[in-house]
């Protein structure tokens, strides 16, 4: 069986599941094949008349969340009722055998297993009895998860009451497994550090958590020095700061929890609430509550309050949503007057409860991540993973790390490589809301120095409307203030095409053209555009001003597709409608170079509807000729084709259809014969398999210019900025 880390809580609400899933991702990021098992299912009960919303209250969310985020299939856990009945009947030995079998079935093709213990429930004896017995039966290393029950911030003096209680709690729980000196009790993760003194309640803006406070909390050594329980044998394996944004539920979750009626769906599935404002006062006294993420709770007959949320929405404030209480809504005429704001995505709900009871219920809402909130769990997992000492755990398990690039490992490597040489990336769509948020996150992570082509006041307003602060040192440039300096250089670049100064000035009023000129003159290192512009708007100026690399026949693109087991490359899925054989060979070589640049060993499959010599026809012959050309131009590359997709991707099919092929069944670069096939396939895989794709990344230009999908999410833009920064490193 794989090496096992058994993760156990020191109390309730320590974030056990998020720590376990973060640990799986942390190991995956460094190339360790990690699996996950949760032997005993736990689901939350119904609360105070409001329905718990995790998949109908019947399913433990951990397995489906892990499958959705990392593609890991997990074995269905044992029900709590069954476990308790086995214990009550004195069948613990049989129960432990079942648990060992369950973990073993989850450990296929992995090096390390992360096994989640049981949270304390109605009986405290569960963690004092069942968890140690499971850890012993599994012969596992024990990793504890603790969380301060009150604010620490690590600013208190050593030996203070807060630290003394935390230290005793960790030591007492370690003793259940044999104590901190036991060879199998290896350490503890401290979670939710910096949680405010009034507690980690949902739907609150926790303003007393200062950034410096959180930064200090991330330093393992700082906390270990204040807790005597840690020594050479028992380590502090990670410190995870409390981040209220990671606890913000979607309006969908609130609707399910309250069983509320949907008055206006809007952005119900994505909009998040970070604070609750119970409004029954005069409008002038509640304007300050109309902040990004605010959930406005108000009686349905208070038209003035509702209309003030409408005005805020029209002014660009991204409210969490509105809940009408008492089973009433405003009149039809008021709703009609508000139609434009409602069309801008403002979710509006109605509940039968009165305002006081509604806020009471919201105050009791569980903070756990629902099984279908993949975006939130990804953020939680990343927050945890980046603060755990995965290298030490890998060394402890004596795992030989491989170079396999899983999706998490690829993203981690991408960000680290971008940070190693911080480049300047111009964003022509500098006032586009998703782009602004991606630029701020890129700035905070140290991925790149983004240059926003928009007036600073405008960018600042958009950032504020989305609920975050624009860093003082992020660069915002008003395009009109710099346009004139690029007229003459552009005329020189295009004078052979008859470009005149007035024509150049007119073209430079397009921020994409202006950004491309900045890149052409090396004033920036790369360009990312396309959130609101078409591909042609982004690519055409680059072809005219940046031009193609010497010897390159065509500009093409690739997507990095995060399949469950590894990241593969798809090309070309965005630029060339129907490349001929010579162009297709060039696309294959470019795509192989791109794969190698980002740490993927290129094994290139030239795709067709036929494998090998089994078929004929114009399209197949084009792929066959392109394969021959690519091999002749780059004999050092591993290339084969024509191959059908399943023959290229599935080992058993490849062995059957193309025995002896160096690519079949193990391809990492998939070259599609035309845009129709490539674009359709990439979108089908992305949507139906819940695969994260990064791109398109353009290939063949002298300098990095990358296009975005107009439906790009903030994360898509963030990773495209990182891709561009790595390309700029050469």
Short mmCIF file of N, CA, C and O in Angstrom, two decimals, residues 57 75 120 134 151 198 210 244 246 261 271 292 324 383 419 423 477 495 516 595 617 633 641 647 661-662 669 701 725:
data_model
loop_
_atom_site.label_atom_id
_atom_site.label_comp_id
_atom_site.label_asym_id
_atom_site.label_seq_id
_atom_site.Cartn_x
_atom_site.Cartn_y
_atom_site.Cartn_z
N UNK A 57 -28.08 17.59 1.35
CA UNK A 57 -27.89 17.18 2.73
C UNK A 57 -27.64 15.69 2.88
O UNK A 57 -27.68 15.16 3.97
N UNK A 75 -13.26 6.20 -3.32
CA UNK A 75 -14.21 5.15 -2.96
C UNK A 75 -15.25 5.74 -2.00
O UNK A 75 -14.93 6.53 -1.12
N UNK A 120 -15.19 15.83 15.36
CA UNK A 120 -16.02 15.61 16.54
C UNK A 120 -17.46 15.98 16.25
O UNK A 120 -17.74 17.00 15.62
N UNK A 134 -8.14 4.07 13.75
CA UNK A 134 -7.96 4.04 12.30
C UNK A 134 -6.50 4.28 11.92
O UNK A 134 -5.95 3.60 11.06
N UNK A 151 -8.84 35.09 18.44
CA UNK A 151 -7.85 35.82 17.68
C UNK A 151 -6.46 35.68 18.29
O UNK A 151 -6.27 35.77 19.49
N UNK A 198 -14.49 37.84 17.29
CA UNK A 198 -15.92 37.56 17.32
C UNK A 198 -16.27 36.29 16.56
O UNK A 198 -17.44 35.97 16.38
N UNK A 210 -5.81 42.49 9.35
CA UNK A 210 -4.97 43.35 8.55
C UNK A 210 -3.99 42.52 7.73
O UNK A 210 -3.56 41.45 8.16
N UNK A 244 -11.41 35.68 5.00
CA UNK A 244 -12.87 35.69 4.93
C UNK A 244 -13.41 35.53 3.52
O UNK A 244 -14.52 35.03 3.33
N UNK A 246 -12.55 33.44 1.37
CA UNK A 246 -12.67 32.03 1.04
C UNK A 246 -13.88 31.38 1.70
O UNK A 246 -14.17 30.21 1.45
N UNK A 261 -37.49 31.79 -2.68
CA UNK A 261 -37.95 31.91 -4.06
C UNK A 261 -37.00 32.83 -4.81
O UNK A 261 -36.49 33.82 -4.26
N UNK A 271 -22.32 34.92 -8.13
CA UNK A 271 -22.20 36.09 -7.24
C UNK A 271 -22.08 35.63 -5.80
O UNK A 271 -22.82 34.76 -5.35
N UNK A 292 -19.46 46.40 -2.37
CA UNK A 292 -19.30 45.15 -3.12
C UNK A 292 -19.42 43.93 -2.21
O UNK A 292 -18.84 43.90 -1.13
N UNK A 324 -35.72 39.81 -0.17
CA UNK A 324 -36.96 40.39 0.34
C UNK A 324 -37.51 39.43 1.40
O UNK A 324 -37.59 38.21 1.17
N UNK A 383 -4.88 27.98 -1.38
CA UNK A 383 -4.45 28.74 -0.21
C UNK A 383 -3.76 27.84 0.80
O UNK A 383 -2.73 28.21 1.38
N UNK A 419 7.43 34.25 -11.72
CA UNK A 419 7.94 35.06 -10.61
C UNK A 419 9.46 35.15 -10.62
O UNK A 419 10.03 36.09 -10.07
N UNK A 423 8.38 40.14 -15.41
CA UNK A 423 8.32 40.88 -16.67
C UNK A 423 7.18 41.90 -16.66
O UNK A 423 6.24 41.80 -15.87
N UNK A 477 -1.72 53.61 -17.12
CA UNK A 477 -1.30 54.64 -18.08
C UNK A 477 -2.49 55.06 -18.91
O UNK A 477 -3.13 54.22 -19.57
N UNK A 495 5.85 52.44 -43.14
CA UNK A 495 5.91 53.41 -44.23
C UNK A 495 5.88 52.71 -45.60
O UNK A 495 5.41 53.28 -46.58
N UNK A 516 0.60 47.16 -28.66
CA UNK A 516 1.49 46.42 -29.56
C UNK A 516 2.71 47.25 -29.93
O UNK A 516 3.83 46.73 -30.03
N UNK A 595 5.46 23.09 -25.78
CA UNK A 595 5.35 22.09 -24.73
C UNK A 595 6.65 21.98 -23.96
O UNK A 595 6.66 21.98 -22.71
N UNK A 617 -7.97 9.57 -48.46
CA UNK A 617 -8.78 10.76 -48.68
C UNK A 617 -7.92 12.00 -48.55
O UNK A 617 -6.80 11.96 -48.00
N UNK A 633 12.02 17.77 -40.91
CA UNK A 633 12.54 19.04 -40.42
C UNK A 633 13.08 18.94 -39.00
O UNK A 633 14.03 19.63 -38.63
N UNK A 641 1.78 9.95 -37.06
CA UNK A 641 0.47 10.26 -37.59
C UNK A 641 0.32 9.66 -38.98
O UNK A 641 1.31 9.21 -39.57
N UNK A 647 -6.56 6.58 -30.31
CA UNK A 647 -5.30 5.85 -30.49
C UNK A 647 -4.12 6.65 -29.95
O UNK A 647 -3.14 6.08 -29.46
N UNK A 661 4.09 2.18 -32.30
CA UNK A 661 4.18 3.63 -32.44
C UNK A 661 4.80 4.24 -31.19
O UNK A 661 4.43 3.88 -30.07
N UNK A 662 5.74 5.19 -31.34
CA UNK A 662 6.35 5.83 -30.17
C UNK A 662 5.43 6.87 -29.51
O UNK A 662 5.75 7.39 -28.46
N UNK A 669 1.22 16.07 -27.07
CA UNK A 669 0.91 17.19 -27.96
C UNK A 669 -0.02 16.67 -29.05
O UNK A 669 0.34 15.76 -29.80
N UNK A 701 5.35 34.36 -33.24
CA UNK A 701 5.62 35.79 -33.29
C UNK A 701 6.99 36.09 -32.69
O UNK A 701 7.52 35.33 -31.88
N UNK A 725 4.46 36.01 -19.49
CA UNK A 725 5.68 36.38 -18.77
C UNK A 725 6.77 35.33 -18.96
O UNK A 725 7.95 35.67 -19.14
#
